[in-house]
PDB file of N, CA and C in Angstrom:
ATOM      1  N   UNK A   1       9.435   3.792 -15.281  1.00 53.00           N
ATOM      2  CA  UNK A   1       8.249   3.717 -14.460  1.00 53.00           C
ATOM      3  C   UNK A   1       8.252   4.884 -13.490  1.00 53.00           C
ATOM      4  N   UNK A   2       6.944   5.764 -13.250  1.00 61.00           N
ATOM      5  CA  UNK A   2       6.817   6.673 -12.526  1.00 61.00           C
ATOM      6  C   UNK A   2       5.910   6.327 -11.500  1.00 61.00           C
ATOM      7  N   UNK A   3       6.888   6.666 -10.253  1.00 59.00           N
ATOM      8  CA  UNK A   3       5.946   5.709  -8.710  1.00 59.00           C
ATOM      9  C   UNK A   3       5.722   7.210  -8.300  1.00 59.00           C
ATOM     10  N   UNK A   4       4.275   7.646  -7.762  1.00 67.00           N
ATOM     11  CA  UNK A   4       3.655   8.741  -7.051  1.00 67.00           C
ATOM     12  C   UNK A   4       3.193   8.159  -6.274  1.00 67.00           C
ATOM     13  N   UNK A   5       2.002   9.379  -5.456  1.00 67.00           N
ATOM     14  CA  UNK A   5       1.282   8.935  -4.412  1.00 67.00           C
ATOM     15  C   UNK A   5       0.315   8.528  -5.221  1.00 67.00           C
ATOM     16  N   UNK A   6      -0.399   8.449  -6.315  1.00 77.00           N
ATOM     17  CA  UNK A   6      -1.196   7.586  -7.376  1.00 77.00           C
ATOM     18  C   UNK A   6      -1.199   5.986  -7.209  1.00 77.00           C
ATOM     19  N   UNK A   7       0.107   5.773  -7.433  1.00 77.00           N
ATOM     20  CA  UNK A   7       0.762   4.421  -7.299  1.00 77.00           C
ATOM     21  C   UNK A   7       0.538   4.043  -5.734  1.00 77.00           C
ATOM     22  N   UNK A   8       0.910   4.469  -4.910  1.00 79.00           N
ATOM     23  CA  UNK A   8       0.637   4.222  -3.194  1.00 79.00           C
ATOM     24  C   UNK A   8      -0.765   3.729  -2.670  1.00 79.00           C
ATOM     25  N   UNK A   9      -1.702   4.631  -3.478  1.00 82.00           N
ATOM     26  CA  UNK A   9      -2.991   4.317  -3.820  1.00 82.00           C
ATOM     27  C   UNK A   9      -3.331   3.458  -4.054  1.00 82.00           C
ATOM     28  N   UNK A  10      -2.938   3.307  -5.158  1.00 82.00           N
ATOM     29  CA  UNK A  10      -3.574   1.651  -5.858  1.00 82.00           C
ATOM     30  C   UNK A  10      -3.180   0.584  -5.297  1.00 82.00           C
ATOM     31  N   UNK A  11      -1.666   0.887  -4.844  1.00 80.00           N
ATOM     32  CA  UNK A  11      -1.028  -0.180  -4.275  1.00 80.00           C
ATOM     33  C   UNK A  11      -2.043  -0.469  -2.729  1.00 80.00           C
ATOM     34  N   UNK A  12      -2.487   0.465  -2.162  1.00 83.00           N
ATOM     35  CA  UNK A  12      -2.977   0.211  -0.657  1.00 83.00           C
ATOM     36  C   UNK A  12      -4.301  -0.339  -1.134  1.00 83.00           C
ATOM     37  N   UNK A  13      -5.364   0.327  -2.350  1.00 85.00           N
ATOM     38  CA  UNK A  13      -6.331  -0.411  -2.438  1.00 85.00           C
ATOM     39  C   UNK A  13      -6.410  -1.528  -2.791  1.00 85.00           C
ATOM     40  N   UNK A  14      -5.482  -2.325  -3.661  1.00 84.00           N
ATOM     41  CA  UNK A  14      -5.486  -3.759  -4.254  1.00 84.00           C
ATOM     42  C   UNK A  14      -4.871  -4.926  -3.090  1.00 84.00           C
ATOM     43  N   UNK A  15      -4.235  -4.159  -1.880  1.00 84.00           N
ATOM     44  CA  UNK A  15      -3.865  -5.277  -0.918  1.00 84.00           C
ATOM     45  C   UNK A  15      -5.491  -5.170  -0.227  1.00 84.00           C
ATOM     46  N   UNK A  16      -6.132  -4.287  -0.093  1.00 85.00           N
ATOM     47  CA  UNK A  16      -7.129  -4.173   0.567  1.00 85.00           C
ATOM     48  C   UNK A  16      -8.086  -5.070   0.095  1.00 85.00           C
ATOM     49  N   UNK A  17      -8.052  -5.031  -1.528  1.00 87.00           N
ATOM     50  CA  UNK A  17      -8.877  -5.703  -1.805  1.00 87.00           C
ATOM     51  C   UNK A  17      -8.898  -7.288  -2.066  1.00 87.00           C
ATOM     52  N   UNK A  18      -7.772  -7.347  -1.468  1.00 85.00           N
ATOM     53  CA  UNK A  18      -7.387  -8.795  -2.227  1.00 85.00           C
ATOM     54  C   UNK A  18      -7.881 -10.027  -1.304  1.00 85.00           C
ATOM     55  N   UNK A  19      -8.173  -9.665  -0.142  1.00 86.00           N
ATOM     56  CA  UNK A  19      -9.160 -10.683   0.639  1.00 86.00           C
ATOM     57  C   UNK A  19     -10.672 -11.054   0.093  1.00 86.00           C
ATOM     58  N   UNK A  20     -11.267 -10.124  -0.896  1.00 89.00           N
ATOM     59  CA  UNK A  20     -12.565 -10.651  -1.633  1.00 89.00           C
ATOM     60  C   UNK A  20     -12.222 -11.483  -2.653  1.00 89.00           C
ATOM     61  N   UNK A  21     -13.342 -12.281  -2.906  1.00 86.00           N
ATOM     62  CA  UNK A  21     -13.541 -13.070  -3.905  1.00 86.00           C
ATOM     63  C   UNK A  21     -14.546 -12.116  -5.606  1.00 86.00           C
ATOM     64  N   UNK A  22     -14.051 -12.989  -5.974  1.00 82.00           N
ATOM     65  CA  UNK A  22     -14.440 -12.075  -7.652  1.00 82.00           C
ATOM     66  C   UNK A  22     -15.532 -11.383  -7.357  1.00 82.00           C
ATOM     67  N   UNK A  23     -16.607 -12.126  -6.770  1.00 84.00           N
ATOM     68  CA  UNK A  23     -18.161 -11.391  -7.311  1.00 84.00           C
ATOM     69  C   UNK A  23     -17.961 -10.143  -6.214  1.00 84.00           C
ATOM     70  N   UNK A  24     -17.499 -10.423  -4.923  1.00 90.00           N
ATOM     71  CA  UNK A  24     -17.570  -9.049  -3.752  1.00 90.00           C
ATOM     72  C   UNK A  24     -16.794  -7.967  -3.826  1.00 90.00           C
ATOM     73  N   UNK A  25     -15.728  -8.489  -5.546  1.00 90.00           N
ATOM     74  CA  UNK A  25     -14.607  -7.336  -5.037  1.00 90.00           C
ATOM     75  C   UNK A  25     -14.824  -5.711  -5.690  1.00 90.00           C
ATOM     76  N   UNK A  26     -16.268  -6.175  -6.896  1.00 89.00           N
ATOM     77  CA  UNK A  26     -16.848  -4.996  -7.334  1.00 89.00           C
ATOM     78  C   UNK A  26     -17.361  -4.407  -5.997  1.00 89.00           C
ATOM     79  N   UNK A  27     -17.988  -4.733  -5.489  1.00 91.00           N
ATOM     80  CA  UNK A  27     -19.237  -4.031  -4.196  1.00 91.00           C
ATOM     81  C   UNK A  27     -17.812  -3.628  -3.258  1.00 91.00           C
ATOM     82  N   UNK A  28     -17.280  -3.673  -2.884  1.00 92.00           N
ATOM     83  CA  UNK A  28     -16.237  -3.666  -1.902  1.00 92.00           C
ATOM     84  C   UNK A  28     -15.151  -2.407  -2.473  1.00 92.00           C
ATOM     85  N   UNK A  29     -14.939  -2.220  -4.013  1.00 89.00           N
ATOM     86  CA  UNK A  29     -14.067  -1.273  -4.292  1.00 89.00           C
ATOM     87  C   UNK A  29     -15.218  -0.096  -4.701  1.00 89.00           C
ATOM     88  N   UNK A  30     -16.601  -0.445  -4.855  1.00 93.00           N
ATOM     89  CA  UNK A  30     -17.480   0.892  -4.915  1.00 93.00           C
ATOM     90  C   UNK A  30     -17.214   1.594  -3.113  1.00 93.00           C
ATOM     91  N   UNK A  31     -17.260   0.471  -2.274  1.00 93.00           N
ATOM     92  CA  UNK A  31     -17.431   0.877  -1.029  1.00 93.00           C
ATOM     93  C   UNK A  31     -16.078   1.928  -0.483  1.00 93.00           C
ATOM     94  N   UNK A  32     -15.139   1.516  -1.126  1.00 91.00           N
ATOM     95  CA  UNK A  32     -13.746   1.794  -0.879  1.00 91.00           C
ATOM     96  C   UNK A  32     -13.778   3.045  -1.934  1.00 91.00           C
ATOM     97  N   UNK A  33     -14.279   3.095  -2.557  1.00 90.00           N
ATOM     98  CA  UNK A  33     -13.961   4.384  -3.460  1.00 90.00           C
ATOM     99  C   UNK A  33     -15.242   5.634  -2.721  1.00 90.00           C
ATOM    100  N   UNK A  34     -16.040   5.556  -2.434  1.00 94.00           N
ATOM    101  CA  UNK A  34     -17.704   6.090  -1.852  1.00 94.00           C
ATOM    102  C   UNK A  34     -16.212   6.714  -0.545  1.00 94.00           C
ATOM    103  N   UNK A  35     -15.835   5.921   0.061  1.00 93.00           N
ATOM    104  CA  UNK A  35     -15.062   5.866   1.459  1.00 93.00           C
ATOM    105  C   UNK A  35     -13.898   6.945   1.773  1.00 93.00           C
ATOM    106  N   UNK A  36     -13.354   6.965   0.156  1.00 89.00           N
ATOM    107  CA  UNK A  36     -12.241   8.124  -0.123  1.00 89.00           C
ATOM    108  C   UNK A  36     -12.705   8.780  -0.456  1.00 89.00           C
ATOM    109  N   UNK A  37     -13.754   8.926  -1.276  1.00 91.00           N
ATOM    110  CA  UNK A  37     -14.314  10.436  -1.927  1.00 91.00           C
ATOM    111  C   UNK A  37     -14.967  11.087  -0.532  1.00 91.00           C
ATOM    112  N   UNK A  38     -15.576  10.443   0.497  1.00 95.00           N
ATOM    113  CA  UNK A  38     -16.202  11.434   1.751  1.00 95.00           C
ATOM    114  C   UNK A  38     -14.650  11.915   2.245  1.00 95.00           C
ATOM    115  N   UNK A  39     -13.854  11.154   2.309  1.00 94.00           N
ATOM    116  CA  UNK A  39     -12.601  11.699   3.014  1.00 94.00           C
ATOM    117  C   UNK A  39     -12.353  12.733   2.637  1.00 94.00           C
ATOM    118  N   UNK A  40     -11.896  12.824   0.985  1.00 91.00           N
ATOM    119  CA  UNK A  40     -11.547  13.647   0.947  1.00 91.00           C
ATOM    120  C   UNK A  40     -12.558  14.751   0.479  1.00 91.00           C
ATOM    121  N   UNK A  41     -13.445  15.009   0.560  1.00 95.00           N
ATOM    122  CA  UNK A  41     -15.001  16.040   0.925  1.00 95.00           C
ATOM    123  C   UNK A  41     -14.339  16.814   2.052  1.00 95.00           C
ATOM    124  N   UNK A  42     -14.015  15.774   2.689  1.00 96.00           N
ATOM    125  CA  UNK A  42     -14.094  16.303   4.428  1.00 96.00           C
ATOM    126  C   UNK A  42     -12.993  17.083   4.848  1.00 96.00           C
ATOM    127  N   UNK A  43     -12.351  16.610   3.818  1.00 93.00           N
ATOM    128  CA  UNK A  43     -10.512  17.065   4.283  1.00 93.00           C
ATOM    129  C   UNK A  43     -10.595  18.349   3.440  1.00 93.00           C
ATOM    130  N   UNK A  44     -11.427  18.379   2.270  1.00 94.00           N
ATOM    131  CA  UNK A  44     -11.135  19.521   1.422  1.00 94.00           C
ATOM    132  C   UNK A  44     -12.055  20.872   2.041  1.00 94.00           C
ATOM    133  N   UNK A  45     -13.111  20.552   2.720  1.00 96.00           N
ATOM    134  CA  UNK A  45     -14.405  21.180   3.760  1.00 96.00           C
ATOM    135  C   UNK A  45     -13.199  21.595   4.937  1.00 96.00           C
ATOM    136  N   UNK A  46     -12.800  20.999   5.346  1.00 96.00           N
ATOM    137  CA  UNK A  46     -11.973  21.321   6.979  1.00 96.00           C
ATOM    138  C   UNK A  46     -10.321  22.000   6.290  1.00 96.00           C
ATOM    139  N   UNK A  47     -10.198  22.209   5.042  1.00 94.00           N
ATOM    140  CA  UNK A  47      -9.135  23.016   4.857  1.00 94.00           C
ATOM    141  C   UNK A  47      -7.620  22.243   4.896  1.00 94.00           C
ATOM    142  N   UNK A  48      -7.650  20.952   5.346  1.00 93.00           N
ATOM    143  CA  UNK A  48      -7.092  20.287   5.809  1.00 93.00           C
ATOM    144  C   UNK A  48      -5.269  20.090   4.650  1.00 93.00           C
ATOM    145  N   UNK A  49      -5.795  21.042   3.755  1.00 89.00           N
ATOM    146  CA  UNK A  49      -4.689  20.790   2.720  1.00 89.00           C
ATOM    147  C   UNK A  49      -3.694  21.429   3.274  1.00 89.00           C
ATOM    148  N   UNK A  50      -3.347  22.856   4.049  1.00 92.00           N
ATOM    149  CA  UNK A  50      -2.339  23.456   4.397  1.00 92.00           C
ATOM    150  C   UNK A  50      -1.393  22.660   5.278  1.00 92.00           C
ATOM    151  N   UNK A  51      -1.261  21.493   5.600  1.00 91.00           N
ATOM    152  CA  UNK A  51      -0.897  20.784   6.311  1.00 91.00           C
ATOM    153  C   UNK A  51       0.422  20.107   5.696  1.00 91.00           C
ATOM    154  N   UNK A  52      -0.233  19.951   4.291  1.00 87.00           N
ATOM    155  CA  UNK A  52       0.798  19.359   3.940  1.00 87.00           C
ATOM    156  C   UNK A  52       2.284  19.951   3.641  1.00 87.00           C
ATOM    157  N   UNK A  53       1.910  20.939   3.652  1.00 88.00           N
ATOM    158  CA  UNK A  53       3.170  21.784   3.398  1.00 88.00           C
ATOM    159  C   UNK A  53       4.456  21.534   4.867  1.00 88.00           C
ATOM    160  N   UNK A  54       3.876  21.102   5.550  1.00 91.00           N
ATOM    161  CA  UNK A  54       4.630  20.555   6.735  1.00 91.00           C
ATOM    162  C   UNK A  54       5.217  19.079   6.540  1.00 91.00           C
ATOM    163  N   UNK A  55       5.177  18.486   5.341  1.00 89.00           N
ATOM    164  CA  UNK A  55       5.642  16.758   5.469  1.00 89.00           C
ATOM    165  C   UNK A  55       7.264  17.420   4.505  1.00 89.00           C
ATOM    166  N   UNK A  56       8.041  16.890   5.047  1.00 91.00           N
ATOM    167  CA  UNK A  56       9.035  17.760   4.329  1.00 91.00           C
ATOM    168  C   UNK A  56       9.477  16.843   2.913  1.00 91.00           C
ATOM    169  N   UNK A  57      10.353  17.028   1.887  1.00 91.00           N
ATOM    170  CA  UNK A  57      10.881  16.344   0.731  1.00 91.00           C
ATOM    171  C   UNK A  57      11.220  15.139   1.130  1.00 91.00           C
ATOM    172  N   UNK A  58      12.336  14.947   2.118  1.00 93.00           N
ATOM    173  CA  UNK A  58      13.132  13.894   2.160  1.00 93.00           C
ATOM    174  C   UNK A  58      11.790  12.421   2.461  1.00 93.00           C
ATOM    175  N   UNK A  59      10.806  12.746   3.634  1.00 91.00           N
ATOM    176  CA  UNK A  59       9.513  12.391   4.137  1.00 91.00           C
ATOM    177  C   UNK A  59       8.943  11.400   2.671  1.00 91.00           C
ATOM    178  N   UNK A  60       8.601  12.287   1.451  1.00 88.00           N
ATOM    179  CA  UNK A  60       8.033  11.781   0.417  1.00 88.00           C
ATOM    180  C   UNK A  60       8.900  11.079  -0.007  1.00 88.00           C
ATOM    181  N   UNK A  61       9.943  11.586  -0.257  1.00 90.00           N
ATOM    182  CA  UNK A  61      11.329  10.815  -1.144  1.00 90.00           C
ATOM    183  C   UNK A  61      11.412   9.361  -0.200  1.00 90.00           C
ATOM    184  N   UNK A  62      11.176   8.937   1.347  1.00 91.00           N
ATOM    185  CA  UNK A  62      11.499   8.313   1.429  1.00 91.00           C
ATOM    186  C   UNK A  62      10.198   6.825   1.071  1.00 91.00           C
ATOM    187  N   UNK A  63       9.233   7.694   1.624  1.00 87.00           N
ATOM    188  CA  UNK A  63       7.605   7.330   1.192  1.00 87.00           C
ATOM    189  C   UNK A  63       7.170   6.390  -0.198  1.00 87.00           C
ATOM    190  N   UNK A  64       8.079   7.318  -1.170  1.00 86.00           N
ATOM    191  CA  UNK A  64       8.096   6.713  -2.800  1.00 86.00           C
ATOM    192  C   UNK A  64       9.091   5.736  -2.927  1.00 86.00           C
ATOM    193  N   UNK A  65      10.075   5.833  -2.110  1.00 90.00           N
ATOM    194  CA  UNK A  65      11.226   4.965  -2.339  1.00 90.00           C
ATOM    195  C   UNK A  65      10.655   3.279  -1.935  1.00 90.00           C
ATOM    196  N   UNK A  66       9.674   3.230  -0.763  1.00 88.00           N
ATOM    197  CA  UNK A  66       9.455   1.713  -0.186  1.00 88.00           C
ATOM    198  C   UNK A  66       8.139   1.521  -0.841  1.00 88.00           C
ATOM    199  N   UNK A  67       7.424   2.481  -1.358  1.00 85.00           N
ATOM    200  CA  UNK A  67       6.188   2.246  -2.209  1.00 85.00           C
ATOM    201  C   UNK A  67       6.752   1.466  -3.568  1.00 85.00           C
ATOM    202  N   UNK A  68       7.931   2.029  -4.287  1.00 86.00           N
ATOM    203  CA  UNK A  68       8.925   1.285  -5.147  1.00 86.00           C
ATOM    204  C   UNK A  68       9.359  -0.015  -5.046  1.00 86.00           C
ATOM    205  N   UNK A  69       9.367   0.224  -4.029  1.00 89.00           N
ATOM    206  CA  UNK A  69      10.666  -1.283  -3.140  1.00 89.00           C
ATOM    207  C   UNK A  69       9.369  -2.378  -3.135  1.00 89.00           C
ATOM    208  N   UNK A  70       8.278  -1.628  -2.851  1.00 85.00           N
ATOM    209  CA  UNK A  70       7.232  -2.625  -2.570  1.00 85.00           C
ATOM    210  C   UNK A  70       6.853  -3.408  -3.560  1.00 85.00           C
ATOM    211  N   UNK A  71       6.366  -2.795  -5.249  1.00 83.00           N
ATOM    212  CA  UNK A  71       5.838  -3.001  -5.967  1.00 83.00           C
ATOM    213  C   UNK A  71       6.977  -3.771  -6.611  1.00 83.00           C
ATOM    214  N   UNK A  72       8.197  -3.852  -6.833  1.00 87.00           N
ATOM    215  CA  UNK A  72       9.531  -3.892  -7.451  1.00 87.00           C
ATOM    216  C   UNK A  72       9.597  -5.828  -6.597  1.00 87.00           C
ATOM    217  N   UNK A  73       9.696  -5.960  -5.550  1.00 86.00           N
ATOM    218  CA  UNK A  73       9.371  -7.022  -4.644  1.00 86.00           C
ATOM    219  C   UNK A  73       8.173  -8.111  -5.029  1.00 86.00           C
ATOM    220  N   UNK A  74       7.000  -7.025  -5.168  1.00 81.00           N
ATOM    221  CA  UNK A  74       6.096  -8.105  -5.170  1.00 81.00           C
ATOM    222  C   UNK A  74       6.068  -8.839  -6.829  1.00 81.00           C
ATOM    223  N   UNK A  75       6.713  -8.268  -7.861  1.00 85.00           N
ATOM    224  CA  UNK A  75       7.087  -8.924  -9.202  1.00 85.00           C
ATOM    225  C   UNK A  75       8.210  -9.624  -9.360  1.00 85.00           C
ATOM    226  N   UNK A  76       9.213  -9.541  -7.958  1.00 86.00           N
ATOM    227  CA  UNK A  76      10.405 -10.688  -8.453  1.00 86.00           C
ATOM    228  C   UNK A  76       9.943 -12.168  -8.254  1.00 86.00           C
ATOM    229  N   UNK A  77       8.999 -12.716  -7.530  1.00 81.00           N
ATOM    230  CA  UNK A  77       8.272 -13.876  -7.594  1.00 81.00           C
ATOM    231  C   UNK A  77       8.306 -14.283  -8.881  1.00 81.00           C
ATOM    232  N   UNK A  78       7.429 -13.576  -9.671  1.00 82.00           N
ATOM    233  CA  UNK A  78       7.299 -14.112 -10.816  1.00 82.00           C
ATOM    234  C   UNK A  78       8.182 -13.821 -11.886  1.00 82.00           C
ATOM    235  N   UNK A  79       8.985 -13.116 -11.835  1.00 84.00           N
ATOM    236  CA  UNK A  79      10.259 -12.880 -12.279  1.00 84.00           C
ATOM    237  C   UNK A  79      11.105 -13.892 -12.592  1.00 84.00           C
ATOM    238  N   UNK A  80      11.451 -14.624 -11.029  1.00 84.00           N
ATOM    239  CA  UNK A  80      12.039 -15.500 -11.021  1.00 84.00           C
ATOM    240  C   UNK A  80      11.369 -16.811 -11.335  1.00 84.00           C
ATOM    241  N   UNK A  81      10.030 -16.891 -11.399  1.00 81.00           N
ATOM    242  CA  UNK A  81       9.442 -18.303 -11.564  1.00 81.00           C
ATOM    243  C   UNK A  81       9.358 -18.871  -9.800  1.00 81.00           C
ATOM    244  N   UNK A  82       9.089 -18.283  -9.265  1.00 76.00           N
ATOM    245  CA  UNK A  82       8.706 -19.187  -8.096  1.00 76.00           C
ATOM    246  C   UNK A  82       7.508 -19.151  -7.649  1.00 76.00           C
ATOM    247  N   UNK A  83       7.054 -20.269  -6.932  1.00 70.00           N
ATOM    248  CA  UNK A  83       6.053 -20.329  -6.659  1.00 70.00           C
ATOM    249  C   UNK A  83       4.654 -19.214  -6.072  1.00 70.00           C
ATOM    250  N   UNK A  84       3.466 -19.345  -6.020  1.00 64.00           N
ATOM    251  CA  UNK A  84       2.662 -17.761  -5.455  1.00 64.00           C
ATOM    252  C   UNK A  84       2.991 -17.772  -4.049  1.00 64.00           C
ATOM    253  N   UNK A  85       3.345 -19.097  -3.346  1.00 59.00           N
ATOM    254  CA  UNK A  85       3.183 -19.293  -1.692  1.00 59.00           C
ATOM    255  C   UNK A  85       4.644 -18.708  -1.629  1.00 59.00           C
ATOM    256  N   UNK A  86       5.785 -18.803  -1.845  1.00 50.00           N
ATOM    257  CA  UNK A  86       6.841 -18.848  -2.212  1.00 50.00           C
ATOM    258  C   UNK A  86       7.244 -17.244  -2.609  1.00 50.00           C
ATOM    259  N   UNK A  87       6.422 -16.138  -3.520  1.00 46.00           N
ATOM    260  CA  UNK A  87       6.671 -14.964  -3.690  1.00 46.00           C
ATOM    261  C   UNK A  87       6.075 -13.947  -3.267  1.00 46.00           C
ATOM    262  N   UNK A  88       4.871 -14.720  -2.249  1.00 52.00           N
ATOM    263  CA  UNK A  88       4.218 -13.930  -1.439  1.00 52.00           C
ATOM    264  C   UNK A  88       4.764 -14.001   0.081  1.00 52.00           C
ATOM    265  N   UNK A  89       5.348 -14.608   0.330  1.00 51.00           N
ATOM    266  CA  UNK A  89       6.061 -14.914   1.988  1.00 51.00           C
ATOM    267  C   UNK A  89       6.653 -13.570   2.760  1.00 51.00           C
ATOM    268  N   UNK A  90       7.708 -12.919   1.906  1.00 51.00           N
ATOM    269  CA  UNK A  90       8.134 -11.723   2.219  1.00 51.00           C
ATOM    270  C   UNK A  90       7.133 -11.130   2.735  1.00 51.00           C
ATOM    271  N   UNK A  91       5.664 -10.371   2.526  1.00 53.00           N
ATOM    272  CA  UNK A  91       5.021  -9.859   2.674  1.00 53.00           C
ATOM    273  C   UNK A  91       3.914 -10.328   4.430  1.00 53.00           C
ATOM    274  N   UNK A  92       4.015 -11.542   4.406  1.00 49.00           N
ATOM    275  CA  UNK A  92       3.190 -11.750   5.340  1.00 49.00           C
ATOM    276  C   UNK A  92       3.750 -11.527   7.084  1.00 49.00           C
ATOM    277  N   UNK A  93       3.371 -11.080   8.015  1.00 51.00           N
ATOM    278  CA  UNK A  93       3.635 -10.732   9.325  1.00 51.00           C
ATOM    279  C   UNK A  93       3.825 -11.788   9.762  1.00 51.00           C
ATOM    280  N   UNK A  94       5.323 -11.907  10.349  1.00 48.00           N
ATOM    281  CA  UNK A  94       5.768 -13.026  11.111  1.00 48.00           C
ATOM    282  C   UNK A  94       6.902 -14.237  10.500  1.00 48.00           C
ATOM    283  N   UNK A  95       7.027 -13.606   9.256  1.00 44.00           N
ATOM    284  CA  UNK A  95       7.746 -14.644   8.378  1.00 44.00           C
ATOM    285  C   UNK A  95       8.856 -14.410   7.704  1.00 44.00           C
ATOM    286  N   UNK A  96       9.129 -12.553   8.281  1.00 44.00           N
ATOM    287  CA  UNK A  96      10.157 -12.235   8.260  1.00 44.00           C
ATOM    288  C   UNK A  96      11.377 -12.794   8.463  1.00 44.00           C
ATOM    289  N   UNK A  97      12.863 -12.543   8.816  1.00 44.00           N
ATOM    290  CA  UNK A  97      13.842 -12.818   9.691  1.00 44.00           C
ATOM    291  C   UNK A  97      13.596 -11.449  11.005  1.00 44.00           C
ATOM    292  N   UNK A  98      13.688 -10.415  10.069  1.00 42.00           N
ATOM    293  CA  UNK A  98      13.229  -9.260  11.404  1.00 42.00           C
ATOM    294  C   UNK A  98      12.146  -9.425  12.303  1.00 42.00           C
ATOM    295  N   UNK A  99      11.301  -9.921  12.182  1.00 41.00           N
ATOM    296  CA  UNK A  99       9.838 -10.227  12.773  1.00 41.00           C
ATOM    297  C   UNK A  99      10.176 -10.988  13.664  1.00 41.00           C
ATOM    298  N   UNK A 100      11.180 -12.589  13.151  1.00 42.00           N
ATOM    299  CA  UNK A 100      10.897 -13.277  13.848  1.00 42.00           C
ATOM    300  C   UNK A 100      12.353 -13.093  15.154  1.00 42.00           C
ATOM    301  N   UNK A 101      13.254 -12.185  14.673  1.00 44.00           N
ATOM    302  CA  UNK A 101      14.229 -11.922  15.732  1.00 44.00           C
ATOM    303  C   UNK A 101      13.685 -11.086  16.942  1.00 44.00           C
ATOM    304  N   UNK A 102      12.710 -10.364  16.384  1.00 45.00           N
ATOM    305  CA  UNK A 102      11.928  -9.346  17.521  1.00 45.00           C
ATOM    306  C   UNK A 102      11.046 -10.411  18.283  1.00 45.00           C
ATOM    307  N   UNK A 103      10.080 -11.132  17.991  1.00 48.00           N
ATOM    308  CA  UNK A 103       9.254 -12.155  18.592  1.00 48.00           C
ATOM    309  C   UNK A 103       9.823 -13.059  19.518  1.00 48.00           C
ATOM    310  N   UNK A 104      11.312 -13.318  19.501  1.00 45.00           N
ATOM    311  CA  UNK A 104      11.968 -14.173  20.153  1.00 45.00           C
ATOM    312  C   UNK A 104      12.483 -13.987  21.802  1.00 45.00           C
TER     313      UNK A 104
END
């Protein structure tokens, strides 16, 4: 499996989208796609690419590594057979152990 910033993508749009229901989630990913294409209009208009040459290797390497970790995570649920409430928990704010040692 090859994880890019492709993959980061999809991965950020499908959590995004995952609060709609079936019929809104067409209208909602036209909106979300309309949303990135001005971005990047704007970014490609304002030159904005030379920039990147400033995020250094290790930066991406580490970037791809939890984009990995992420996607790799959200399939051991069902991996293992456990429940959706159950393999989605990790993910939610506050339900951590880290979360909840900081909150305390």
């Amino acid at each position: 499996m090859v994880v890019t910033t492709t993959t980061a993508s999809a991965l950020a749009a499908g959590s995004a989208l995952s609060g709609f229901s079936g019929s809104e989630r067409s209208d909602a990913l036209f909106v979300l796609s309309a949303l990135a294409g001005v971005m990047m209009i704007a970014a490609g208009v304002l030159r904005l690419g030379r920039f990147t040459r400033f995020v250094s290797v290790s930066v991406l390497t580490g970037f791809l590594t939890g984009v990995a970790l992420n996607i790799v995570l959200g399939q051991l649920g069902d991996l293992l057979g456990s429940p959706e409430k159950a393999a989605r928990r990790w993910r939610r704010p506050g339900t951590s152990s880290l979360t909840r040692a900081r909150c305390r």
